[in-house]
Amino acid sequence: MSVRDEERLGGDPSDLELVHAGRSGDDSALGELVKRHHAAAYRVAVSLVNEDDVAQDVVQDAFIKAFRALGGFRGDASFRTWLLTITANEARGALRRSSRRKETALEDAGPVQSEAMGPAQAAVVSQEAGRARAMLERLPEKQRLSVSLRIEEGLSFKEIGEVIGSSEGAARVNYFHGIRRLRELME
Amino acid sequence: MNNEACGTVRELIPDFVGGRLAATDVGVVERHVPDCAECAAELALARVVLASRLAPPPQLLERLLRSVESVRTQPARTWWGISAAAIAALALGIGISSDPAAQIPVDVPGYAYEVEEGDIWLSDDGLVAGAPLFDGLSDDALLQLLDELSGGSA
Ligand SMILES: [Zn+2]
């Protein structure tokens, strides 16, 4: 069963139908969009900010911004791709803020401790998968996101390009470079 | 090993492990992989990456569903959330700026902001978050708004 099928049982409305219902004031439609896509948004956020609590804040902000701007959603991208793009932008904003905080802390208080492993990182299913997760974190940001979005979320290279702010071709190159690098790291 | 076949198979591997492939493409992967160590290794890696997929913390969904309820205001509140400038524009019978970029201070993709006429989206801090056009309101609704406004300022 595919990722998308798990989240969309037979006969359910499409995302676009839910977007239209949400715009007409149907809050339950917005809730359904949250249920379908919060896991993917969370994974994108964690992949970028690498901290569980920050990632949760990022996902919440992303949904709020997406829903406030829903009147402008035209449906030429899928809702999922659009949401993940907003999530990635939010996560980058959170990273910038946290690096500014770290610089301040560095000036004030000396060296900063390395990030603690959050519960998200601890939730890996097996030793090998845990290793893969750790190695993924060592890839450059665009390679890491391209590999995750392609394999874990099933996005096309065109959709990945929208999320990482590059062309379809660049998304493809990032994916295959990321996979090759990951194989080297795992050996 | 055949480079062209390898290229095809490697394109298919992510959707193969995710169960998103049509049966004919499933066959392409299944026939190729037993005879190609490189593609077999890449398939194994993709399976491991998929298995390492994180699950969101269980409380996140509940938290998000609560926050959705606060995203939009009810129509009755919407009227009072409109800025003084918007009310002045309404009273003068002129349109309100539909430049959404000036109204939504958020960092989302540009195409997010093309607001369709008739949509009224207000943020809960009272800012106009879309392009509030009043064409969709009935005369009665407009009169009621003006009544309430004059009542409120008297
Ligand atoms: Zn091969």
Coordinates of C-alpha atoms and ligand atoms in Angstrom, one line a residue:
Chain A
M1 CA 0.0 0.0 0.0
S2 CA 1.4 3.4 -0.9
V3 CA 2.0 6.3 1.4
R4 CA -0.8 8.3 -0.2
D5 CA -3.2 5.4 -0.2
E6 CA -2.7 4.9 3.6
E7 CA -3.9 8.5 4.0
R8 CA -6.7 8.4 1.5
L9 CA -9.2 5.6 1.8
G10 CA -11.5 4.8 -1.1
G11 CA -14.2 7.3 -1.9
D12 CA -12.8 10.1 0.2
P13 CA -12.7 13.6 -1.2
S14 CA -9.5 14.7 -2.9
D15 CA -7.2 17.3 -1.3
L16 CA -8.5 19.9 -3.8
E17 CA -12.1 19.2 -2.8
L18 CA -11.1 19.6 0.8
V19 CA -9.4 22.9 0.0
H20 CA -12.5 24.2 -1.7
A21 CA -14.7 23.0 1.3
G22 CA -12.2 24.7 3.7
R23 CA -12.4 27.9 1.8
S24 CA -16.2 27.8 2.1
G25 CA -15.9 27.6 5.9
D26 CA -15.8 23.9 6.5
D27 CA -13.4 23.5 9.4
S28 CA -13.6 19.7 9.3
A29 CA -12.2 19.8 5.8
L30 CA -9.2 21.7 7.1
G31 CA -8.9 19.1 9.9
E32 CA -8.8 16.3 7.3
L33 CA -6.0 18.1 5.4
V34 CA -4.1 18.2 8.7
K35 CA -4.6 14.5 9.3
R36 CA -3.5 13.6 5.8
H37 CA -0.3 15.7 5.6
H38 CA 1.0 16.5 9.1
A39 CA 3.3 13.5 9.2
A40 CA 5.0 14.4 5.9
A41 CA 5.3 18.1 7.1
Y42 CA 6.8 16.9 10.4
R43 CA 9.4 14.8 8.6
V44 CA 10.4 17.7 6.4
A45 CA 10.7 20.0 9.4
V46 CA 12.7 17.5 11.5
S47 CA 15.0 16.8 8.5
L48 CA 15.8 20.5 8.4
V49 CA 15.8 21.7 12.1
N50 CA 16.8 18.3 13.7
E51 CA 14.9 19.1 16.9
D52 CA 11.5 17.6 17.8
D53 CA 10.0 20.6 19.6
V54 CA 11.2 23.1 17.0
A55 CA 9.9 20.9 14.2
Q56 CA 6.4 20.7 15.9
D57 CA 6.3 24.5 16.1
V58 CA 7.4 24.8 12.5
V59 CA 4.6 22.4 11.3
Q60 CA 2.0 24.3 13.3
D61 CA 3.1 27.6 11.8
A62 CA 3.2 26.1 8.3
F63 CA -0.4 24.9 8.6
I64 CA -1.6 28.2 9.9
K65 CA 0.1 30.1 7.1
A66 CA -1.2 27.7 4.5
F67 CA -4.7 27.9 5.7
R68 CA -4.6 31.7 6.0
A69 CA -3.4 31.9 2.4
L70 CA -5.8 29.2 1.2
G71 CA -7.8 31.7 -0.7
G72 CA -4.9 32.1 -3.1
F73 CA -4.2 28.4 -3.5
R74 CA -5.0 27.7 -7.2
G75 CA -4.3 24.0 -7.3
D76 CA -1.6 24.0 -9.9
A77 CA 0.7 22.4 -7.3
S78 CA -0.8 19.7 -5.1
F79 CA -1.8 20.9 -1.7
R80 CA 0.8 18.5 -0.2
T81 CA 3.7 20.0 -2.3
W82 CA 2.5 23.5 -1.4
L83 CA 2.3 22.7 2.3
L84 CA 5.7 21.1 2.3
T85 CA 7.2 24.1 0.5
I86 CA 5.8 26.4 3.2
T87 CA 7.0 24.0 5.9
A88 CA 10.6 24.0 4.4
N89 CA 10.5 27.8 4.3
E90 CA 9.3 27.9 7.9
A91 CA 12.0 25.5 9.0
R92 CA 14.7 27.5 7.3
G93 CA 13.4 30.6 9.1
A94 CA 13.6 28.7 12.4
L95 CA 17.2 27.6 11.6
R96 CA 18.2 31.2 10.9
R97 CA 16.7 32.4 14.1
S98 CA 18.3 29.6 16.1
S99 CA 21.8 30.2 14.5
R100 CA 21.4 33.8 15.5
R101 CA 20.6 32.7 19.0
K102 CA 23.6 30.4 19.0
E103 CA 25.9 33.2 17.9
T104 CA 24.7 35.3 20.7
A105 CA 25.1 32.5 23.2
L106 CA 28.5 31.8 21.9
E107 CA 29.6 35.4 22.5
D108 CA 27.9 35.4 25.9
A109 CA 28.7 31.9 27.2
G110 CA 31.4 30.2 25.3
P111 CA 31.0 27.0 23.3
V112 CA 27.6 25.6 22.6
Q113 CA 26.7 22.0 23.3
S114 CA 25.9 19.8 20.4
E115 CA 22.1 19.2 19.8
A116 CA 20.6 16.5 22.0
M117 CA 18.8 13.7 20.2
G118 CA 15.1 14.3 20.3
P119 CA 12.4 11.6 20.7
A120 CA 12.0 11.7 16.9
Q121 CA 15.5 10.6 16.3
A122 CA 15.1 8.0 19.0
A123 CA 12.0 6.5 17.4
V124 CA 13.9 4.7 14.6
V125 CA 12.7 1.2 13.9
S126 CA 15.9 -0.7 13.6
Q127 CA 19.7 -0.4 13.9
E128 CA 20.2 -0.3 10.2
A129 CA 17.4 2.2 9.7
G130 CA 18.9 4.2 12.6
R131 CA 22.2 4.3 10.8
A132 CA 20.5 5.4 7.6
R133 CA 18.8 8.2 9.5
A134 CA 22.1 9.3 11.0
M135 CA 23.9 9.2 7.6
L136 CA 21.0 11.1 5.9
E137 CA 21.6 13.9 8.4
R138 CA 25.2 14.1 7.1
L139 CA 24.1 14.8 3.5
P140 CA 23.9 18.4 2.3
E141 CA 20.4 19.9 2.9
K142 CA 19.1 19.6 -0.7
Q143 CA 20.4 16.1 -1.2
R144 CA 18.9 15.0 2.2
L145 CA 15.5 16.5 1.4
S146 CA 15.5 15.1 -2.2
V147 CA 16.2 11.6 -1.0
S148 CA 13.6 11.8 1.8
L149 CA 10.9 13.4 -0.3
R150 CA 11.4 11.0 -3.1
I151 CA 11.5 7.8 -1.1
E152 CA 9.6 8.6 2.1
E153 CA 6.9 10.9 0.6
G154 CA 6.8 9.7 -3.0
L155 CA 7.1 13.2 -4.4
S156 CA 8.1 13.5 -8.1
F157 CA 11.3 15.4 -9.0
K158 CA 9.2 18.3 -10.2
E159 CA 7.4 18.5 -6.8
I160 CA 10.7 18.2 -5.0
G161 CA 12.1 21.0 -7.1
E162 CA 9.3 23.2 -5.9
V163 CA 10.0 22.3 -2.2
I164 CA 13.7 22.9 -2.4
G165 CA 13.5 25.9 -4.7
S166 CA 15.2 24.4 -7.7
S167 CA 14.4 23.0 -11.1
E168 CA 13.1 19.4 -11.7
G169 CA 16.5 18.5 -13.2
A170 CA 18.4 19.9 -10.2
A171 CA 16.1 17.9 -7.8
R172 CA 16.9 14.7 -9.8
V173 CA 20.7 15.4 -9.6
N174 CA 20.4 16.1 -5.8
Y175 CA 18.5 12.9 -5.4
F176 CA 21.0 10.7 -7.3
H177 CA 24.0 12.4 -5.7
G178 CA 22.4 11.9 -2.3
I179 CA 21.7 8.2 -2.9
R180 CA 25.3 7.6 -4.1
R181 CA 26.7 9.5 -1.1
L182 CA 24.4 7.6 1.3
R183 CA 25.6 4.3 -0.1
E184 CA 29.2 5.3 0.4
L185 CA 28.4 6.4 4.0
M186 CA 26.5 3.2 4.8
E187 CA 29.3 0.8 3.5
Chain B
M1 CA 24.3 -5.4 -16.6
N2 CA 22.7 -3.0 -19.0
N3 CA 23.2 0.7 -18.3
E4 CA 20.0 1.8 -19.9
A5 CA 18.0 -0.8 -17.9
C6 CA 19.8 0.3 -14.7
G7 CA 18.8 3.9 -15.3
T8 CA 15.2 3.0 -15.8
V9 CA 15.2 0.7 -12.7
R10 CA 16.8 3.4 -10.5
E11 CA 14.2 5.9 -11.5
L12 CA 11.5 3.3 -10.5
I13 CA 13.1 2.2 -7.2
P14 CA 11.6 4.9 -4.9
D15 CA 8.0 4.2 -6.1
F16 CA 8.7 0.4 -6.1
V17 CA 9.6 0.4 -2.4
G18 CA 6.7 2.8 -1.7
G19 CA 4.2 0.5 -3.4
R20 CA 3.3 3.2 -5.9
L21 CA 4.2 1.5 -9.1
A22 CA 1.9 0.0 -11.8
A23 CA 2.2 -3.8 -12.2
T24 CA 4.1 -3.6 -15.5
D25 CA 6.8 -1.4 -13.8
V26 CA 6.9 -3.7 -10.8
G27 CA 7.8 -6.5 -13.2
V28 CA 10.6 -4.3 -14.8
V29 CA 12.2 -3.9 -11.4
E30 CA 11.7 -7.5 -10.2
R31 CA 13.2 -9.0 -13.4
H32 CA 16.2 -6.7 -13.4
V33 CA 17.3 -6.7 -9.8
P34 CA 18.3 -10.4 -9.3
D35 CA 21.0 -10.1 -12.0
C36 CA 22.3 -6.6 -11.1
A37 CA 24.2 -6.2 -7.8
E38 CA 24.3 -2.4 -8.2
C39 CA 20.6 -2.0 -8.5
A40 CA 20.0 -4.6 -5.8
A41 CA 22.2 -2.5 -3.5
E42 CA 20.3 0.6 -4.3
L43 CA 17.0 -1.1 -3.8
A44 CA 18.1 -2.3 -0.4
L45 CA 19.2 1.2 0.6
A46 CA 15.8 2.6 -0.5
R47 CA 14.1 0.0 1.7
V48 CA 16.2 1.0 4.7
V49 CA 15.6 4.7 4.1
L50 CA 11.8 4.1 4.0
A51 CA 12.0 1.9 7.1
S52 CA 13.8 4.8 8.9
R53 CA 10.9 7.1 8.2
L54 CA 10.0 9.0 11.4
A55 CA 6.5 9.0 12.9
P56 CA 5.3 12.3 14.2
P57 CA 4.8 12.5 18.0
P58 CA 1.2 11.4 18.9
Q59 CA 0.3 14.7 20.5
L60 CA 1.2 16.7 17.4
L61 CA -2.0 15.9 15.5
E62 CA -4.2 17.0 18.4
R63 CA -2.3 20.2 18.8
L64 CA -2.6 21.0 15.1
L65 CA -6.3 20.3 15.0
R66 CA -6.8 22.7 17.9
S67 CA -4.8 25.4 16.1
V68 CA -6.9 25.0 13.0
E69 CA -9.9 26.1 14.9
S70 CA -8.2 29.4 15.7
V71 CA -7.1 30.1 12.1
R72 CA -10.2 31.6 10.8
T73 CA -12.7 33.9 12.3
Q74 CA -16.4 33.4 12.1
P75 CA -18.3 35.7 9.7
A76 CA -19.8 37.8 12.6
R77 CA -16.3 38.5 13.9
T78 CA -15.0 39.0 10.3
W79 CA -17.0 42.2 10.0
W80 CA -15.4 43.7 13.1
G81 CA -12.0 42.6 12.1
I82 CA -12.0 44.8 9.1
S83 CA -9.6 47.8 9.4
A84 CA -10.8 51.4 9.6
A85 CA -9.3 51.9 6.1
A86 CA -11.3 49.1 4.7
I87 CA -14.5 50.5 6.3
A88 CA -13.7 53.9 4.9
A89 CA -13.2 52.4 1.5
L90 CA -16.5 50.5 1.8
A91 CA -18.3 53.6 2.8
L92 CA -16.8 55.5 -0.2
G93 CA -17.9 52.6 -2.4
I94 CA -14.3 51.9 -3.6
G95 CA -12.5 48.7 -3.8
I96 CA -9.9 47.6 -1.2
S97 CA -6.4 47.0 -2.2
S98 CA -6.0 43.5 -3.5
D99 CA -2.3 43.5 -3.2
P100 CA -2.1 40.4 -1.0
A101 CA 1.7 40.6 -0.5
A102 CA 1.2 43.8 1.4
Q103 CA -1.4 42.1 3.6
I104 CA 0.0 38.7 4.4
P105 CA 3.4 39.1 6.1
V106 CA 4.3 35.4 5.7
D107 CA 7.1 33.7 3.8
V108 CA 5.1 31.3 1.5
P109 CA 5.5 30.7 -2.2
G110 CA 4.6 33.6 -4.4
Y111 CA 1.8 31.9 -6.2
A112 CA 0.1 31.5 -2.8
Y113 CA -1.0 35.0 -2.9
E114 CA -3.1 35.4 -5.9
V115 CA -6.4 35.8 -4.1
E116 CA -9.6 35.2 -6.0
E117 CA -12.3 37.8 -5.9
G118 CA -15.0 37.0 -3.4
D119 CA -12.7 35.4 -0.9
I120 CA -12.6 37.0 2.5
W121 CA -9.9 35.6 4.7
L122 CA -9.1 37.3 7.9
S123 CA -6.4 36.4 10.3
D124 CA -7.5 36.2 13.9
D125 CA -5.5 39.3 14.9
G126 CA -7.8 41.4 12.8
L127 CA -5.6 41.9 9.8
V128 CA -7.0 41.6 6.4
A129 CA -5.3 38.4 5.1
G130 CA -6.8 38.3 1.7
A131 CA -8.5 40.6 -0.7
P132 CA -11.8 41.4 1.0
L133 CA -14.2 42.4 -1.8
F134 CA -17.7 43.2 -0.9
D135 CA -19.3 42.4 -4.2
G136 CA -20.5 39.1 -2.8
L137 CA -22.4 40.6 0.1
S138 CA -26.1 41.3 -0.3
D139 CA -27.5 44.8 0.1
D140 CA -29.0 43.7 3.4
A141 CA -25.7 42.6 4.7
L142 CA -24.0 45.8 3.6
L143 CA -26.8 47.9 5.2
Q144 CA -26.5 45.9 8.4
L145 CA -22.7 46.5 8.4
L146 CA -23.2 50.2 8.0
D147 CA -25.9 50.2 10.7
E148 CA -23.6 48.5 13.1
L149 CA -20.7 50.8 12.3
S150 CA -22.7 54.0 12.8
G151 CA -24.2 52.5 16.0
G152 CA -20.8 51.7 17.3
S153 CA -19.4 55.2 16.7
A154 CA -22.4 57.1 17.9
Ligands
ZN1 ZN 21.0 -2.4 -12.7

